Coordinates of N, CA, C and O in Angstrom, one line a residue:
Q1 N -43.4 86.6 121.9 CA -42.7 85.5 122.5 C -41.3 85.5 122.1 O -40.8 84.5 121.6
F2 N -40.6 86.6 122.3 CA -39.2 86.7 122.0 C -38.4 86.4 123.2 O -38.8 86.6 124.4
A3 N -37.2 85.9 123.0 CA -36.2 85.7 124.1 C -35.9 87.0 124.8 O -36.0 88.1 124.2
D4 N -35.4 86.9 126.0 CA -35.0 88.1 126.7 C -33.8 88.8 126.0 O -32.9 88.1 125.5
I5 N -33.8 90.1 126.0 CA -32.7 90.8 125.4 C -31.5 91.0 126.4 O -31.8 91.3 127.6
D6 N -30.3 90.7 126.0 CA -29.1 90.9 126.8 C -28.8 92.4 126.7 O -28.1 92.8 125.8
Y7 N -29.3 93.2 127.7 CA -29.0 94.6 127.7 C -27.6 95.0 127.8 O -27.2 96.1 127.4
N8 N -26.8 94.2 128.4 CA -25.4 94.5 128.6 C -24.6 94.5 127.2 O -23.7 95.3 127.1
S9 N -25.1 93.7 126.3 CA -24.5 93.8 125.0 C -24.8 95.0 124.2 O -24.2 95.3 123.2
L10 N -25.9 95.7 124.5 CA -26.3 96.9 123.8 C -25.5 98.1 124.2 O -25.3 99.0 123.4
G11 N -25.0 98.1 125.4 CA -24.3 99.3 125.9 C -22.9 99.5 125.3 O -22.3 100.5 125.3
G12 N -22.3 98.4 124.8 CA -21.0 98.4 124.3 C -20.0 98.5 125.4 O -20.3 98.4 126.6
D13 N -18.7 98.7 125.0 CA -17.6 98.8 126.0 C -17.5 100.3 126.5 O -17.3 101.2 125.7
R14 N -17.7 100.5 127.8 CA -17.7 101.8 128.4 C -16.2 102.4 128.4 O -16.0 103.6 128.5
N15 N -15.2 101.5 128.3 CA -13.8 101.9 128.3 C -13.3 102.0 126.9 O -12.3 101.3 126.5
Y16 N -14.0 102.8 126.1 CA -13.6 102.8 124.7 C -12.6 103.9 124.4 O -12.5 104.9 125.2
S17 N -11.9 103.8 123.3 CA -11.0 104.9 122.8 C -11.5 105.3 121.5 O -12.0 104.5 120.7
R18 N -11.4 106.6 121.2 CA -11.9 107.1 119.9 C -11.1 106.5 118.7 O -11.5 106.6 117.6
K19 N -9.9 106.0 119.0 CA -9.1 105.5 118.0 C -9.5 104.1 117.5 O -9.1 103.6 116.5
K20 N -10.3 103.4 118.4 CA -10.7 102.0 118.0 C -11.9 102.1 117.0 O -12.7 103.0 117.2
P21 N -11.9 101.3 116.0 CA -13.0 101.3 115.1 C -14.3 100.8 115.7 O -14.2 100.0 116.7
A22 N -15.4 101.2 115.2 CA -16.7 100.8 115.8 C -16.9 99.3 115.6 O -16.5 98.8 114.6
R23 N -17.5 98.7 116.6 CA -17.8 97.3 116.5 C -19.3 97.1 115.9 O -20.1 97.9 116.2
K24 N -19.4 96.1 115.1 CA -20.8 95.8 114.6 C -21.1 94.5 115.2 O -20.4 93.5 115.1
E25 N -22.2 94.5 116.0 CA -22.7 93.3 116.6 C -24.1 92.9 116.2 O -24.9 93.8 116.1
K26 N -24.3 91.6 116.0 CA -25.6 91.2 115.7 C -26.2 90.7 117.1 O -25.6 89.9 117.8
I27 N -27.4 91.1 117.3 CA -28.1 90.7 118.6 C -29.3 89.9 118.2 O -30.1 90.4 117.4
T28 N -29.5 88.7 118.7 CA -30.6 87.9 118.5 C -31.6 88.0 119.6 O -31.2 87.9 120.8
I29 N -32.8 88.3 119.3 CA -33.8 88.5 120.3 C -34.9 87.4 120.3 O -35.9 87.5 121.0
G30 N -34.7 86.4 119.6 CA -35.6 85.3 119.6 C -36.2 85.1 118.2 O -35.8 85.6 117.2
A31 N -37.3 84.2 118.2 CA -37.9 83.9 117.0 C -39.4 84.1 117.1 O -40.0 83.8 118.2
S32 N -40.0 84.6 116.1 CA -41.5 84.7 116.0 C -42.2 83.4 116.0 O -41.6 82.4 115.5
D33 N -43.4 83.3 116.4 CA -44.2 82.1 116.3 C -44.3 81.6 114.8 O -44.2 80.4 114.6
V34 N -44.4 82.5 113.9 CA -44.5 82.1 112.5 C -43.2 81.5 111.9 O -43.2 80.8 110.9
D35 N -42.1 81.8 112.6 CA -40.8 81.2 112.2 C -40.7 79.8 112.8 O -39.9 79.0 112.3
K36 N -41.4 79.5 113.9 CA -41.2 78.2 114.6 C -42.3 77.2 114.3 O -42.1 76.0 114.1
N37 N -43.5 77.7 114.2 CA -44.7 76.8 114.1 C -45.1 76.7 112.6 O -46.2 77.2 112.3
I38 N -44.3 76.2 111.8 CA -44.6 76.1 110.3 C -45.6 75.0 110.1 O -45.3 73.8 110.4
P39 N -46.8 75.3 109.6 CA -47.7 74.2 109.3 C -47.2 73.2 108.3 O -46.5 73.6 107.3
E40 N -47.5 71.9 108.5 CA -47.0 70.9 107.6 C -48.2 70.2 106.9 O -49.2 70.0 107.5
S41 N -48.1 70.0 105.6 CA -49.1 69.3 104.9 C -48.6 68.0 104.2 O -47.4 67.9 104.1
K42 N -49.5 67.2 103.8 CA -49.0 65.9 103.2 C -49.1 66.0 101.7 O -48.8 65.0 101.0
I43 N -49.4 67.2 101.1 CA -49.5 67.3 99.7 C -48.1 67.3 99.1 O -47.1 67.6 99.7
S44 N -48.1 67.0 97.8 CA -46.8 66.9 97.1 C -46.9 67.9 95.9 O -47.8 67.6 95.0
N45 N -46.1 68.9 95.8 CA -46.1 69.8 94.7 C -44.8 69.7 93.9 O -43.9 70.6 94.0
D46 N -44.6 68.5 93.3 CA -43.3 68.3 92.6 C -43.1 69.1 91.3 O -42.1 69.1 90.7
R47 N -44.2 69.7 90.9 CA -44.2 70.6 89.7 C -44.2 72.1 90.0 O -44.5 72.9 89.1
T48 N -44.0 72.4 91.3 CA -43.9 73.8 91.7 C -42.5 74.1 92.1 O -41.9 73.3 92.8
F49 N -42.0 75.2 91.6 CA -40.6 75.6 91.8 C -40.6 77.0 92.4 O -41.4 77.9 92.0
A50 N -39.7 77.2 93.4 CA -39.5 78.6 94.0 C -38.1 79.1 93.8 O -37.1 78.4 93.9
V51 N -38.1 80.4 93.4 CA -36.9 81.2 93.3 C -37.0 82.2 94.5 O -37.8 83.0 94.5
V52 N -36.1 82.0 95.5 CA -36.1 82.8 96.7 C -34.8 83.6 96.8 O -33.7 83.0 96.9
I53 N -34.9 84.9 96.7 CA -33.7 85.8 96.8 C -33.8 86.6 98.0 O -34.8 87.3 98.2
A54 N -32.9 86.4 98.9 CA -32.9 87.1 100.2 C -31.6 87.9 100.4 O -30.5 87.4 100.6
N55 N -31.7 89.2 100.2 CA -30.5 90.1 100.2 C -30.5 91.0 101.5 O -31.4 91.9 101.6
E56 N -29.6 90.7 102.4 CA -29.5 91.4 103.6 C -28.2 92.2 103.7 O -28.2 93.4 104.1
N57 N -27.1 91.7 103.4 CA -25.8 92.3 103.6 C -25.2 92.9 102.3 O -24.6 92.2 101.5
Y58 N -25.4 94.2 102.2 CA -25.0 94.9 101.0 C -23.6 95.4 101.1 O -23.2 95.8 102.2
D59 N -22.9 95.5 100.0 CA -21.5 96.0 100.0 C -21.4 97.5 100.1 O -20.6 98.1 100.8
L60 N -22.3 98.2 99.5 CA -22.2 99.7 99.3 C -23.3 100.5 100.0 O -23.3 101.7 100.0
V61 N -24.4 99.9 100.4 CA -25.5 100.5 101.1 C -25.8 99.8 102.4 O -25.3 98.7 102.6
S62 N -26.7 100.3 103.2 CA -27.0 99.7 104.5 C -27.7 98.3 104.3 O -28.3 98.1 103.2
S63 N -27.6 97.5 105.3 CA -28.2 96.2 105.3 C -29.7 96.3 105.4 O -30.3 97.3 105.7
V64 N -30.3 95.1 105.2 CA -31.8 95.0 105.3 C -32.0 94.0 106.4 O -31.9 92.8 106.2
P65 N -32.2 94.4 107.7 CA -32.3 93.5 108.8 C -33.4 92.5 108.6 O -34.5 92.8 108.1
M66 N -33.1 91.3 108.8 CA -34.0 90.1 108.8 C -34.3 89.6 107.4 O -35.1 88.6 107.3
A67 N -33.7 90.1 106.4 CA -34.0 89.6 105.0 C -33.6 88.2 104.8 O -34.3 87.4 104.2
L68 N -32.4 87.8 105.4 CA -32.0 86.4 105.2 C -32.9 85.5 106.0 O -33.3 84.4 105.5
N69 N -33.3 85.9 107.2 CA -34.3 85.1 107.9 C -35.6 84.9 107.2 O -36.1 83.8 107.1
D70 N -36.0 86.0 106.6 CA -37.3 86.0 105.9 C -37.2 85.0 104.7 O -38.1 84.2 104.5
G71 N -36.1 85.0 104.0 CA -36.0 84.1 102.8 C -35.9 82.7 103.3 O -36.4 81.8 102.6
R72 N -35.1 82.4 104.3 CA -35.0 81.0 104.8 C -36.3 80.5 105.3 O -36.7 79.3 105.0
I73 N -37.1 81.3 106.0 CA -38.4 80.9 106.6 C -39.4 80.7 105.4 O -40.1 79.7 105.4
F74 N -39.4 81.6 104.4 CA -40.2 81.4 103.3 C -39.9 80.1 102.6 O -40.8 79.4 102.1
S75 N -38.6 79.8 102.4 CA -38.2 78.5 101.8 C -38.8 77.3 102.6 O -39.2 76.3 102.0
L76 N -38.8 77.4 103.9 CA -39.3 76.3 104.7 C -40.8 76.2 104.5 O -41.3 75.0 104.5
Y77 N -41.5 77.3 104.4 CA -43.0 77.2 104.1 C -43.2 76.6 102.8 O -44.2 75.8 102.7
C78 N -42.4 76.9 101.8 CA -42.6 76.2 100.5 C -42.5 74.7 100.6 O -43.3 74.0 100.0
Q79 N -41.5 74.3 101.4 CA -41.3 72.8 101.5 C -42.4 72.2 102.4 O -43.0 71.2 102.0
K80 N -42.5 72.7 103.6 CA -43.4 72.1 104.6 C -44.9 72.3 104.4 O -45.7 71.4 104.5
T81 N -45.3 73.5 104.0 CA -46.7 73.9 103.9 C -47.2 73.6 102.5 O -48.3 73.1 102.3
L82 N -46.4 74.0 101.5 CA -46.8 73.9 100.1 C -46.4 72.5 99.5 O -46.8 72.2 98.4
G83 N -45.6 71.7 100.2 CA -45.3 70.4 99.8 C -44.3 70.3 98.6 O -44.3 69.4 97.8
M84 N -43.4 71.3 98.5 CA -42.4 71.3 97.4 C -41.2 70.6 97.9 O -40.7 70.7 99.0
P85 N -40.7 69.7 97.0 CA -39.4 69.0 97.3 C -38.3 70.0 97.6 O -38.3 71.1 97.0
E86 N -37.4 69.7 98.4 CA -36.3 70.6 98.8 C -35.5 71.1 97.5 O -35.1 72.3 97.4
N87 N -35.3 70.2 96.6 CA -34.6 70.6 95.4 C -35.3 71.6 94.5 O -34.7 72.2 93.6
N88 N -36.6 71.7 94.7 CA -37.4 72.6 93.9 C -37.4 74.1 94.5 O -37.9 75.0 93.8
V89 N -36.8 74.2 95.6 CA -36.8 75.5 96.3 C -35.3 76.0 96.1 O -34.4 75.5 96.8
R90 N -35.1 77.0 95.3 CA -33.8 77.6 95.1 C -33.6 78.9 95.9 O -34.2 79.9 95.6
L91 N -32.8 78.8 97.0 CA -32.6 79.9 97.9 C -31.3 80.5 97.5 O -30.2 79.9 97.5
Y92 N -31.3 81.8 97.2 CA -30.1 82.6 96.9 C -29.9 83.7 97.9 O -30.7 84.6 98.0
E93 N -28.9 83.5 98.8 CA -28.7 84.4 99.9 C -27.6 85.5 99.5 O -26.6 85.1 98.9
D94 N -27.9 86.7 99.8 CA -27.0 87.8 99.4 C -26.6 87.7 98.0 O -25.4 87.7 97.7
A95 N -27.5 87.8 97.1 CA -27.3 87.6 95.7 C -26.7 88.8 95.0 O -27.2 89.9 95.1
T96 N -25.6 88.6 94.3 CA -25.0 89.6 93.4 C -25.9 89.8 92.2 O -26.8 88.9 91.9
Y97 N -25.5 90.7 91.3 CA -26.2 90.9 90.1 C -26.1 89.6 89.2 O -27.1 89.1 88.7
G98 N -24.9 89.1 89.2 CA -24.6 87.8 88.4 C -25.5 86.7 89.0 O -26.0 85.8 88.2
T99 N -25.6 86.6 90.3 CA -26.4 85.5 90.9 C -27.8 85.7 90.5 O -28.5 84.7 90.3
M100 N -28.3 86.9 90.5 CA -29.7 87.1 90.2 C -30.0 86.8 88.7 O -31.0 86.1 88.4
L101 N -29.0 87.1 87.8 CA -29.2 86.6 86.4 C -29.2 85.1 86.3 O -30.0 84.6 85.6
H102 N -28.3 84.5 87.1 CA -28.3 83.0 87.1 C -29.6 82.4 87.6 O -30.1 81.4 87.1
A103 N -30.2 83.0 88.6 CA -31.4 82.5 89.2 C -32.5 82.5 88.2 O -33.3 81.5 88.1
L104 N -32.6 83.5 87.4 CA -33.7 83.6 86.4 C -33.4 82.7 85.2 O -34.3 82.0 84.7
K105 N -32.1 82.5 84.8 CA -31.8 81.5 83.8 C -32.1 80.1 84.3 O -32.5 79.3 83.5
D106 N -31.8 79.8 85.5 CA -32.1 78.5 86.1 C -33.6 78.2 86.0 O -33.9 77.1 85.5
I107 N -34.5 79.1 86.4 CA -35.9 78.8 86.3 C -36.4 78.7 84.9 O -37.3 77.9 84.6
Q108 N -35.7 79.4 84.0 CA -36.1 79.3 82.6 C -35.7 77.9 82.0 O -36.5 77.3 81.3
S109 N -34.5 77.4 82.4 CA -34.1 76.1 82.0 C -35.1 75.0 82.6 O -35.4 74.0 81.9
I110 N -35.5 75.2 83.8 CA -36.4 74.2 84.4 C -37.7 74.2 83.6 O -38.3 73.2 83.3
S111 N -38.3 75.4 83.3 CA -39.5 75.5 82.6 C -39.4 74.9 81.2 O -40.3 74.2 80.8
E112 N -38.3 75.1 80.5 CA -38.1 74.5 79.2 C -38.1 73.0 79.3 O -38.6 72.3 78.5
A113 N -37.4 72.4 80.4 CA -37.3 71.0 80.6 C -38.7 70.4 80.8 O -39.0 69.2 80.4
Y114 N -39.6 71.1 81.4 CA -41.0 70.6 81.7 C -42.0 71.2 80.7 O -43.2 71.0 80.9
H115 N -41.5 71.8 79.6 CA -42.4 72.4 78.6 C -43.4 73.3 79.2 O -44.6 73.3 78.7
G116 N -43.0 74.1 80.2 CA -44.0 75.0 80.8 C -45.0 74.4 81.7 O -45.8 75.2 82.3
D117 N -45.0 73.1 81.9 CA -45.9 72.5 82.8 C -45.5 72.5 84.3 O -45.3 71.5 84.9
I118 N -45.3 73.8 84.7 CA -44.9 74.0 86.1 C -45.6 75.2 86.7 O -46.2 76.0 85.9
N119 N -45.5 75.3 88.0 CA -45.9 76.5 88.7 C -44.7 77.2 89.3 O -43.8 76.4 89.7
V120 N -44.6 78.5 89.3 CA -43.4 79.2 89.8 C -43.8 80.2 90.9 O -44.8 80.9 90.7
I121 N -43.0 80.2 91.9 CA -43.1 81.2 93.0 C -41.8 81.9 93.0 O -40.7 81.3 93.1
F122 N -41.9 83.3 92.9 CA -40.7 84.1 93.0 C -40.8 85.0 94.2 O -41.9 85.7 94.4
Y123 N -39.8 84.9 95.1 CA -39.8 85.7 96.3 C -38.5 86.5 96.4 O -37.5 86.0 96.1
Y124 N -38.7 87.8 96.7 CA -37.5 88.7 96.9 C -37.7 89.5 98.2 O -38.7 90.1 98.5
S125 N -36.6 89.4 99.0 CA -36.6 90.3 100.2 C -35.2 91.0 100.1 O -34.2 90.4 100.0
G126 N -35.3 92.4 100.2 CA -34.1 93.2 100.1 C -34.5 94.6 99.7 O -35.6 95.0 99.7
H127 N -33.4 95.3 99.3 CA -33.7 96.7 98.9 C -34.3 96.7 97.5 O -33.9 96.0 96.6
G128 N -35.2 97.7 97.3 CA -35.6 98.1 95.9 C -35.3 99.6 95.8 O -35.1 100.2 96.8
F129 N -35.3 100.1 94.6 CA -35.1 101.5 94.5 C -35.7 102.0 93.2 O -35.8 101.2 92.2
P130 N -36.1 103.3 93.1 CA -36.7 103.8 91.9 C -35.6 104.5 91.1 O -34.7 105.1 91.6
D131 N -35.8 104.6 89.8 CA -35.1 105.4 88.9 C -35.9 106.7 88.8 O -37.0 106.7 88.2
E132 N -35.4 107.8 89.4 CA -36.2 109.0 89.4 C -36.5 109.6 88.0 O -37.6 110.2 87.8
G133 N -35.7 109.3 87.1 CA -35.9 109.8 85.7 C -36.9 109.1 85.0 O -37.8 109.7 84.3
T134 N -36.9 107.7 85.0 CA -37.8 106.9 84.2 C -39.0 106.4 85.0 O -40.0 105.9 84.5
K135 N -38.9 106.6 86.4 CA -40.0 106.1 87.3 C -40.1 104.5 87.3 O -41.1 104.0 87.7
N136 N -39.0 103.8 86.8 CA -39.0 102.4 86.8 C -38.4 101.9 88.2 O -37.7 102.6 88.8
A137 N -38.8 100.7 88.6 CA -38.4 100.2 89.9 C -37.4 99.1 89.7 O -37.5 98.4 88.6
Y138 N -36.5 98.9 90.6 CA -35.4 98.0 90.5 C -35.2 97.2 91.8 O -35.4 97.7 92.9
L139 N -34.8 95.9 91.7 CA -34.3 95.1 92.8 C -32.8 95.3 92.9 O -32.1 95.3 91.9
L140 N -32.3 95.5 94.1 CA -30.9 95.9 94.3 C -30.1 94.6 94.7 O -30.3 94.0 95.7
P141 N -29.2 94.2 93.8 CA -28.3 93.1 94.2 C -27.3 93.6 95.3 O -27.2 94.8 95.5
V142 N -26.7 92.7 96.0 CA -25.9 93.1 97.2 C -24.6 93.9 96.7 O -24.0 94.6 97.5
D143 N -24.2 93.7 95.5 CA -23.1 94.5 95.0 C -23.5 95.8 94.2 O -22.7 96.4 93.6
G144 N -24.8 96.1 94.3 CA -25.3 97.4 93.7 C -25.2 98.6 94.7 O -25.0 98.4 95.9
D145 N -25.4 99.7 94.1 CA -25.2 101.0 94.9 C -26.5 101.8 95.0 O -26.5 102.8 95.7
G146 N -27.6 101.4 94.4 CA -28.8 102.1 94.4 C -28.9 103.4 93.6 O -29.8 104.2 93.6
I147 N -27.9 103.5 92.7 CA -27.8 104.6 91.8 C -27.7 104.1 90.3 O -28.5 104.6 89.5
H148 N -26.9 103.2 90.1 CA -26.6 102.7 88.7 C -27.6 101.6 88.4 O -27.5 100.5 88.9
T149 N -28.5 101.9 87.5 CA -29.6 100.9 87.1 C -29.1 99.8 86.2 O -29.7 98.8 86.2
D150 N -28.0 100.0 85.5 CA -27.5 99.0 84.6 C -27.0 97.8 85.3 O -26.8 96.7 84.7
V151 N -26.7 97.8 86.6 CA -26.3 96.6 87.3 C -27.3 96.3 88.5 O -26.9 95.9 89.5
S152 N -28.6 96.6 88.2 CA -29.7 96.3 89.1 C -30.7 95.6 88.2 O -30.8 95.7 87.0
Y153 N -31.6 94.9 88.9 CA -32.6 94.1 88.2 C -33.9 94.8 88.1 O -34.6 95.0 89.1
S154 N -34.3 95.2 86.9 CA -35.6 96.0 86.8 C -36.8 95.1 87.0 O -36.7 93.9 86.5
L155 N -37.8 95.7 87.6 CA -39.1 94.9 87.7 C -39.7 94.6 86.3 O -40.2 93.5 86.1
D156 N -39.5 95.5 85.4 CA -40.0 95.3 84.0 C -39.3 94.0 83.4 O -40.0 93.2 82.8
R157 N -38.0 93.9 83.6 CA -37.3 92.8 83.1 C -37.7 91.5 83.8 O -37.9 90.5 83.2
L158 N -37.8 91.6 85.1 CA -38.3 90.4 85.9 C -39.6 89.9 85.4 O -39.7 88.7 85.1
Y159 N -40.6 90.8 85.3 CA -41.9 90.4 84.9 C -41.9 89.8 83.5 O -42.6 88.9 83.1
S160 N -41.1 90.4 82.6 CA -41.0 90.0 81.2 C -40.4 88.6 81.2 O -40.9 87.7 80.5
E161 N -39.3 88.3 81.9 CA -38.7 87.0 81.9 C -39.6 85.9 82.6 O -39.6 84.8 82.1
L162 N -40.3 86.3 83.6 CA -41.3 85.4 84.2 C -42.4 85.0 83.3 O -42.9 83.9 83.2
N163 N -42.8 86.0 82.5 CA -43.9 85.8 81.5 C -43.4 84.8 80.4 O -44.2 84.0 79.9
T164 N -42.1 84.9 80.0 CA -41.6 84.0 79.0 C -41.5 82.5 79.4 O -41.3 81.7 78.6
L165 N -41.7 82.2 80.7 CA -41.6 80.9 81.2 C -42.7 80.0 80.6 O -42.6 78.8 80.6
N166 N -43.8 80.6 80.3 CA -45.0 79.9 79.8 C -45.5 78.9 80.9 O -46.0 77.8 80.5
A167 N -45.2 79.2 82.1 CA -45.7 78.3 83.2 C -47.2 78.4 83.4 O -47.8 79.3 83.0
K168 N -47.7 77.3 84.0 CA -49.2 77.3 84.3 C -49.5 78.5 85.2 O -50.6 79.1 85.0
S169 N -48.7 78.8 86.2 CA -48.9 80.0 87.0 C -47.6 80.5 87.6 O -46.6 79.8 87.7
V170 N -47.6 81.8 87.8 CA -46.5 82.5 88.4 C -47.0 83.4 89.5 O -47.9 84.2 89.3
C171 N -46.4 83.2 90.7 CA -46.8 84.1 91.9 C -45.6 84.8 92.3 O -44.5 84.2 92.6
V172 N -45.7 86.1 92.5 CA -44.5 87.0 92.9 C -44.8 87.6 94.2 O -45.8 88.2 94.5
F173 N -43.8 87.5 95.1 CA -43.8 88.1 96.4 C -42.6 89.0 96.5 O -41.5 88.6 96.3
L174 N -42.9 90.3 96.7 CA -41.8 91.3 96.8 C -41.8 92.0 98.2 O -42.8 92.6 98.5
D175 N -40.8 91.8 99.0 CA -40.6 92.5 100.2 C -39.5 93.5 100.1 O -38.4 93.3 100.4
A176 N -39.9 94.6 99.4 CA -38.9 95.6 99.1 C -39.6 97.0 99.0 O -40.8 97.0 98.6
C177 N -38.9 98.0 99.4 CA -39.5 99.3 99.3 C -38.9 100.0 98.1 O -37.7 100.0 97.9
F178 N -39.7 100.7 97.3 CA -39.2 101.3 96.1 C -39.3 102.8 96.2 O -39.3 103.5 95.2
S179 N -39.3 103.3 97.4 CA -39.3 104.8 97.6 C -37.9 105.4 97.7 O -37.8 106.6 97.7
G180 N -36.9 104.5 97.8 CA -35.5 105.0 98.0 C -35.1 105.2 99.5 O -34.1 105.7 99.8
T181 N -36.0 104.7 100.4 CA -35.7 104.7 101.8 C -35.5 103.3 102.3 O -35.8 102.3 101.7
K182 N -34.8 103.2 103.5 CA -34.6 101.9 104.2 C -35.8 101.6 105.1 O -36.7 102.4 105.3
R183 N -35.8 100.4 105.6 CA -36.9 100.0 106.5 C -37.0 100.9 107.7 O -38.0 101.2 108.3
E184 N -35.8 101.5 108.1 CA -35.8 102.4 109.3 C -36.3 103.8 109.0 O -36.4 104.6 109.9
G185 N -36.5 104.1 107.7 CA -37.1 105.4 107.3 C -36.1 106.4 106.7 O -36.5 107.2 106.0
D186 N -34.8 106.2 106.9 CA -33.9 107.2 106.3 C -33.5 106.7 104.9 O -33.9 105.7 104.5
M187 N -32.8 107.6 104.2 CA -32.6 107.4 102.7 C -31.6 106.2 102.5 O -30.6 106.1 103.3
L188 N -31.8 105.5 101.4 CA -30.9 104.4 101.0 C -29.6 104.9 100.6 O -28.5 104.4 101.0
V189 N -29.6 105.9 99.8 CA -28.3 106.5 99.3 C -28.2 108.0 99.8 O -29.2 108.7 99.7

């Protein structure tokens, strides 16, 4: 149930010159049913917190189409379906390495304030990549390049930091490929 595609916008300008830079256009084709018909519940989960990182627009590697939409919709599900207050859902769009560090420090502070008496949901949508030498997996911030692991967030570090929260429960959702390829199948770097 997607909206009709405007095929004229796909063809581009037929009177182009090779000297003109290529245009980048976003085309919206509609919304999925799961994006529109979000179930609502009357429950209240004021002791559940979500860290939602949605990385779509990268500086040095290709984008991840629909990652921002995925993060926004997941945030709405947390609020409407799981009954989390809006302030309990922390959405970080196109997060840099520094922003990702901040996001984890923020949830650590919240857990300390509640003495671990919270539930945590961690959601990530964006690029992941492997370190071929160590076989470790990394989440790629939007200012990362998919090569340098020292400015990327390792899954080992993520799981370690989530474990130190001493929360009642932690649920992790990762929408990332760790093969070194993009959603379209070609190589990330």
